[in-house]
PDB file of C-alpha atoms in Angstrom:
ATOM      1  CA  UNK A 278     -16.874  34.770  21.333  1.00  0.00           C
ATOM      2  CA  UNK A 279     -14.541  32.180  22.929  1.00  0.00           C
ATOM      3  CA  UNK A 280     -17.062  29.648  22.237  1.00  0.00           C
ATOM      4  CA  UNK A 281     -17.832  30.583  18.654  1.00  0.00           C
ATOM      5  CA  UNK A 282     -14.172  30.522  17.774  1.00  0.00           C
ATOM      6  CA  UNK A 283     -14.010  27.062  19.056  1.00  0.00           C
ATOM      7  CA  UNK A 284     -17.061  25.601  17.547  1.00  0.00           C
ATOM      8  CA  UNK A 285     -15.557  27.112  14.312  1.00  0.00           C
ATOM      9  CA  UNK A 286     -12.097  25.287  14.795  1.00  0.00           C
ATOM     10  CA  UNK A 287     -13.536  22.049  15.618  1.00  0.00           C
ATOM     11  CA  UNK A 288     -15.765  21.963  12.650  1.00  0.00           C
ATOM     12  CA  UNK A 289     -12.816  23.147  10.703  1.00  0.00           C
ATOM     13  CA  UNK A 290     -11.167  20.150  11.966  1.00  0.00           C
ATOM     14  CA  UNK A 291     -13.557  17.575  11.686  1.00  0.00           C
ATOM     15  CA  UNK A 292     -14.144  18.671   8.289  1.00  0.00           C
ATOM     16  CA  UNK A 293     -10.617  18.549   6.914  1.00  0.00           C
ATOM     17  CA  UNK A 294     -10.142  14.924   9.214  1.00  0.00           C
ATOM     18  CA  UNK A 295     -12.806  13.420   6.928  1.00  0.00           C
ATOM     19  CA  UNK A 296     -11.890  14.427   3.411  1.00  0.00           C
ATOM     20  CA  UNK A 297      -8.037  13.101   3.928  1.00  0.00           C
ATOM     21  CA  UNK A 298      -6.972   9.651   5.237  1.00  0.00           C
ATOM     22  CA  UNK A 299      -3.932   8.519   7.187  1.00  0.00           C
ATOM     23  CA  UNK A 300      -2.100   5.576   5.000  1.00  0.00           C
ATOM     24  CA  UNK A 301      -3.176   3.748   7.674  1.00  0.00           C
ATOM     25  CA  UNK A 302      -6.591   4.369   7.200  1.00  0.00           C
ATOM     26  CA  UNK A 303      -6.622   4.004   3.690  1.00  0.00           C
ATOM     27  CA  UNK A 304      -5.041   0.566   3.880  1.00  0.00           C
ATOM     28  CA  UNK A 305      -7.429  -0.454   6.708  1.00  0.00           C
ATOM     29  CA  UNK A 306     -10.323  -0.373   3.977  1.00  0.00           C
ATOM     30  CA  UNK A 307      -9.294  -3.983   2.909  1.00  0.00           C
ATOM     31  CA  UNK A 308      -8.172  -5.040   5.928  1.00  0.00           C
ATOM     32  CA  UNK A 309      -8.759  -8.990   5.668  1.00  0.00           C
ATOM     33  CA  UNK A 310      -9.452  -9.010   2.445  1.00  0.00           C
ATOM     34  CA  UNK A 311      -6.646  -7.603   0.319  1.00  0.00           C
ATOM     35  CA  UNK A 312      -2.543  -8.433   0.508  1.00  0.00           C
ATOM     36  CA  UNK A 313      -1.283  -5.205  -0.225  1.00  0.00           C
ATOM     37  CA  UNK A 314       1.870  -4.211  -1.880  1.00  0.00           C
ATOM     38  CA  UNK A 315       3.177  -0.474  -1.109  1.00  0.00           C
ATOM     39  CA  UNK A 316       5.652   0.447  -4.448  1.00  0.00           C
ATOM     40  CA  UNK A 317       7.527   3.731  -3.373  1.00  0.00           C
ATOM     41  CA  UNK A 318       9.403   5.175  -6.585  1.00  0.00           C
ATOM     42  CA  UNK A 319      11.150   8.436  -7.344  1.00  0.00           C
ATOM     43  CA  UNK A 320       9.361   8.712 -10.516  1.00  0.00           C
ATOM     44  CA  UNK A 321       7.583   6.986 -13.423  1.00  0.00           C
ATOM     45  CA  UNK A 322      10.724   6.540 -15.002  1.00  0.00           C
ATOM     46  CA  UNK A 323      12.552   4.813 -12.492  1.00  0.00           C
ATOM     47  CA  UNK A 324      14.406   1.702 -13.827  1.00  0.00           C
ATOM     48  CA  UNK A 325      13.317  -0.225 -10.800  1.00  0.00           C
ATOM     49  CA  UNK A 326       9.630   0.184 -11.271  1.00  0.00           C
ATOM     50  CA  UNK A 327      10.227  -0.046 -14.299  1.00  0.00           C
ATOM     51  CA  UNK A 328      11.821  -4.069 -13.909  1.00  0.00           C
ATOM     52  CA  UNK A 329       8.890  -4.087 -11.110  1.00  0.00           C
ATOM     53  CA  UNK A 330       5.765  -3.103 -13.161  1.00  0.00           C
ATOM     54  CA  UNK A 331       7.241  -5.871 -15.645  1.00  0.00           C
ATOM     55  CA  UNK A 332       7.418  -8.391 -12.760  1.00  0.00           C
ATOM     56  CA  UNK A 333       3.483  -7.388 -11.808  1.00  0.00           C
ATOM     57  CA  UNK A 334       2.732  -7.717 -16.010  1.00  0.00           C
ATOM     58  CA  UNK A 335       4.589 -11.408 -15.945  1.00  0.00           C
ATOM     59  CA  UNK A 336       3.307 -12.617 -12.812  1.00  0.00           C
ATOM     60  CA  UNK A 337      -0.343 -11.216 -12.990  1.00  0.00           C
ATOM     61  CA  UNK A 338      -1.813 -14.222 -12.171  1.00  0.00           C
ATOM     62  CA  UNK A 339       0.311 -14.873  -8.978  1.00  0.00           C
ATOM     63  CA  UNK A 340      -0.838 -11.608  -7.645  1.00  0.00           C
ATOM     64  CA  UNK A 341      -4.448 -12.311  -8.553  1.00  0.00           C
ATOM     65  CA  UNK A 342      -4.321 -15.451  -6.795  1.00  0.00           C
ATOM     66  CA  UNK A 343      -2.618 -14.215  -3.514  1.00  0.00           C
ATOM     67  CA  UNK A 344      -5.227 -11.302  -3.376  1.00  0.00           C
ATOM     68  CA  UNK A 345      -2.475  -8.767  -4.045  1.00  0.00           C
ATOM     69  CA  UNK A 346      -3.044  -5.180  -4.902  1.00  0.00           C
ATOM     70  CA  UNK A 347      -0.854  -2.647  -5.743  1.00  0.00           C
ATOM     71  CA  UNK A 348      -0.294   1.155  -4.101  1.00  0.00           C
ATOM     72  CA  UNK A 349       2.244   2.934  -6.137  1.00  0.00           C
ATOM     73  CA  UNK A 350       3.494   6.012  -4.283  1.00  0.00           C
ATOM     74  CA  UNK A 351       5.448   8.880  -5.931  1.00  0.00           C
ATOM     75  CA  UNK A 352       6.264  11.930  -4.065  1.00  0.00           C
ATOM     76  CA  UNK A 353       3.770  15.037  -5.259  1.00  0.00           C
ATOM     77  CA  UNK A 354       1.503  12.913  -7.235  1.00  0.00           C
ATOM     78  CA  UNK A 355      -1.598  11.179  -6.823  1.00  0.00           C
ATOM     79  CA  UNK A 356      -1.854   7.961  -4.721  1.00  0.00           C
ATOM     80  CA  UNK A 357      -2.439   5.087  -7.390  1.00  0.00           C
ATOM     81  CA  UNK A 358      -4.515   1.937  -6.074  1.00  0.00           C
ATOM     82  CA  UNK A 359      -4.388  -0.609  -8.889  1.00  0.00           C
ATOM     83  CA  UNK A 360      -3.554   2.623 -11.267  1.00  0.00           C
ATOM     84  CA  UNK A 361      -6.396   4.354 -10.518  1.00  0.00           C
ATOM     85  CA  UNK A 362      -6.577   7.139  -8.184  1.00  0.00           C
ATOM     86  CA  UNK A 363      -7.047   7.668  -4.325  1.00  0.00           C
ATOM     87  CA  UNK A 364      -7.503  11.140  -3.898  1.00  0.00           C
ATOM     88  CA  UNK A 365      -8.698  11.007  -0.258  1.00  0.00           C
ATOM     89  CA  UNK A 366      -4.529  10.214   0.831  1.00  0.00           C
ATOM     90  CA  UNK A 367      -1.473  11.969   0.187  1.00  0.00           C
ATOM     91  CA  UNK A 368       1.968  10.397  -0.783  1.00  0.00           C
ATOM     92  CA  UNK A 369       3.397  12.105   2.048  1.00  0.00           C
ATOM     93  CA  UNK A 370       1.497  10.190   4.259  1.00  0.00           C
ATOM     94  CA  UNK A 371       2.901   6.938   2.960  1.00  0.00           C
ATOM     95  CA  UNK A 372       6.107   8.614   3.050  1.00  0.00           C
ATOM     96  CA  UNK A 373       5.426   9.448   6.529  1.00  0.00           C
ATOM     97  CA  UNK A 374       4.064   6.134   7.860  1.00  0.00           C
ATOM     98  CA  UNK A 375       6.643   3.892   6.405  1.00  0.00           C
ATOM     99  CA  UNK A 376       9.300   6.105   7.180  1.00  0.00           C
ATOM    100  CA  UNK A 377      10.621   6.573   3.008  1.00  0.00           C
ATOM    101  CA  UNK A 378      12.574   9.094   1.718  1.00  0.00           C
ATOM    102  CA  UNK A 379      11.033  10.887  -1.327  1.00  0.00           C
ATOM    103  CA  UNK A 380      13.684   9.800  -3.570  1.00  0.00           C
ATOM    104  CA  UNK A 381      14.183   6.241  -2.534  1.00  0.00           C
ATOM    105  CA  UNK A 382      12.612   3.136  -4.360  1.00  0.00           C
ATOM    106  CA  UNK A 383      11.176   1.023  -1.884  1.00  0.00           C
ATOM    107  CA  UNK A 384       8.325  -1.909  -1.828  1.00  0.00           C
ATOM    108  CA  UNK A 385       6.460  -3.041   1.517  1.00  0.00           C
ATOM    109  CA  UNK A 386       4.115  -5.625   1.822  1.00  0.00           C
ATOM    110  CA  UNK A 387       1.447  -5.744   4.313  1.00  0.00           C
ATOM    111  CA  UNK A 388      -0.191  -8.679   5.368  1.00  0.00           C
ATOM    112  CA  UNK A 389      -4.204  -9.277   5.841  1.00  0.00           C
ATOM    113  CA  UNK A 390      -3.743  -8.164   9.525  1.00  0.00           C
ATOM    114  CA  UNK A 391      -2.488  -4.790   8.214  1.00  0.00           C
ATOM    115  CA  UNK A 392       1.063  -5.664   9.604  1.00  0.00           C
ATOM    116  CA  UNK A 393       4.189  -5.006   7.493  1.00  0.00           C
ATOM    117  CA  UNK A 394       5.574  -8.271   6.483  1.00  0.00           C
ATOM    118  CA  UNK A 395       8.233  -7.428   4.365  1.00  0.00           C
ATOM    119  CA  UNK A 396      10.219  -4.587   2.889  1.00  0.00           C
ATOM    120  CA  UNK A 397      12.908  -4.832  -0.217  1.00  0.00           C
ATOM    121  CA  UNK A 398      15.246  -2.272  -1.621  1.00  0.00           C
ATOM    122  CA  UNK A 399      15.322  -4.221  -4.427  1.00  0.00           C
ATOM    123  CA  UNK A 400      12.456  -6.023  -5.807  1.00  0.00           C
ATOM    124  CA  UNK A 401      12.687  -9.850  -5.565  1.00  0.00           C
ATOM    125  CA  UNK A 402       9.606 -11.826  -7.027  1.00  0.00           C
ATOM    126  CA  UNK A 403      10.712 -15.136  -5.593  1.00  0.00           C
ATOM    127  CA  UNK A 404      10.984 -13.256  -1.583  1.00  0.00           C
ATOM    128  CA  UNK A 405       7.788 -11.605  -2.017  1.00  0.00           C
ATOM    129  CA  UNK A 406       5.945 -14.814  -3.112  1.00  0.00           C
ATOM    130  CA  UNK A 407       7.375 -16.508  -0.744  1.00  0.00           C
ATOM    131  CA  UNK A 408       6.874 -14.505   1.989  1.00  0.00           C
ATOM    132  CA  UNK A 409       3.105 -14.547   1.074  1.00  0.00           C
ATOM    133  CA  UNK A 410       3.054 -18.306   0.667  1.00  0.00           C
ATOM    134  CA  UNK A 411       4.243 -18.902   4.652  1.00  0.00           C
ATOM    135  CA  UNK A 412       1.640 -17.043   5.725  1.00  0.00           C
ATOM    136  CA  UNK A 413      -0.809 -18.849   7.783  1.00  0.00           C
ATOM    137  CA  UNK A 414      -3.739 -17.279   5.495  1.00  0.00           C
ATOM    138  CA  UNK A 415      -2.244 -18.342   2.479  1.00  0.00           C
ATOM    139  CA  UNK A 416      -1.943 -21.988   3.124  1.00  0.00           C
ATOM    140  CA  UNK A 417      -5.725 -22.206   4.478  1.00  0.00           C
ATOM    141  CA  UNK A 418      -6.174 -20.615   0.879  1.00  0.00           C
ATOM    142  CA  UNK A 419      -3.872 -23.341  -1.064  1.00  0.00           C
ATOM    143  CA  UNK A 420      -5.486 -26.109   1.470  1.00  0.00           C
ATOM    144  CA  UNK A 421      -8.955 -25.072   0.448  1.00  0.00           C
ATOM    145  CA  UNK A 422      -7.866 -24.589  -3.300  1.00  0.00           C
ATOM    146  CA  UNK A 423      -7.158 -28.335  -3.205  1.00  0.00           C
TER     147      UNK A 423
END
């Protein structure tokens, strides 16, 4: 019976492991290929993603061309990749990885190699551009641009 029971947990477990994703996991899906850019926000309604989602509308092309996608992260709601939805992660484990409060407005960026390259309280265009633009990646993309 011993046995049984733990056949049962571990299938349990194995089962539950692969329908939901660390943040980690989720982000390692475009690992090399994708910039990403982790928006925390209280809510929808929030002034600052509010001034932010008109920074991403304005500057469109910018992200396009620095292979920049967009999480936005809002505790008790869907994960949003690029607005649509990532039901396979929770906001709490955003929350959880980066170490965000639920009611804080926060924006990470994370690099090709999955590490976090920069984090902002405040959401500053000409930082995060920059940022991306000294990256090693980045200016073997301009070079080969040219």
């Amino acid at each position: 019976m011993r046995y049984l029971s733990f056949i049962f947990l571990l299938v349990i477990s194995m089962t539950l492991s692969a329908a939901e994703q660390t943040a980690s996991q989720a982000l390692a899906e475009f690992a090399w290929q994708k910039r990403q850019l982790i928006v925390f926000t209280p809510n929808q309604q929030n002034e600052a993603f509010k001034r932010f989602q008109a920074f991403k509308t304005e500057y469109a092309d910018d992200f396009a061309e620095r292979k920049l996608q967009v999480w936005t992260i809002e505790a008790g709601k869907p994960v949003l990749l690029e607005g649509k939805q990532k039901s396979r992660v929770t906001a709490k484990a955003f929350y959880d990885r980066f170490a965000v409060k639920a009611g804080e407005f926060r924006v990470v960026l994370i690099g090709y190699d999955q590490g976090e390259k920069l984090r902002q309280r405040a959401f500053n265009i000409d930082d995060l551009l920059g940022e991306i633009d000294q990256m090693p990646m980045r200016r073997q993309e301009i070079r080969s641009q040219d």
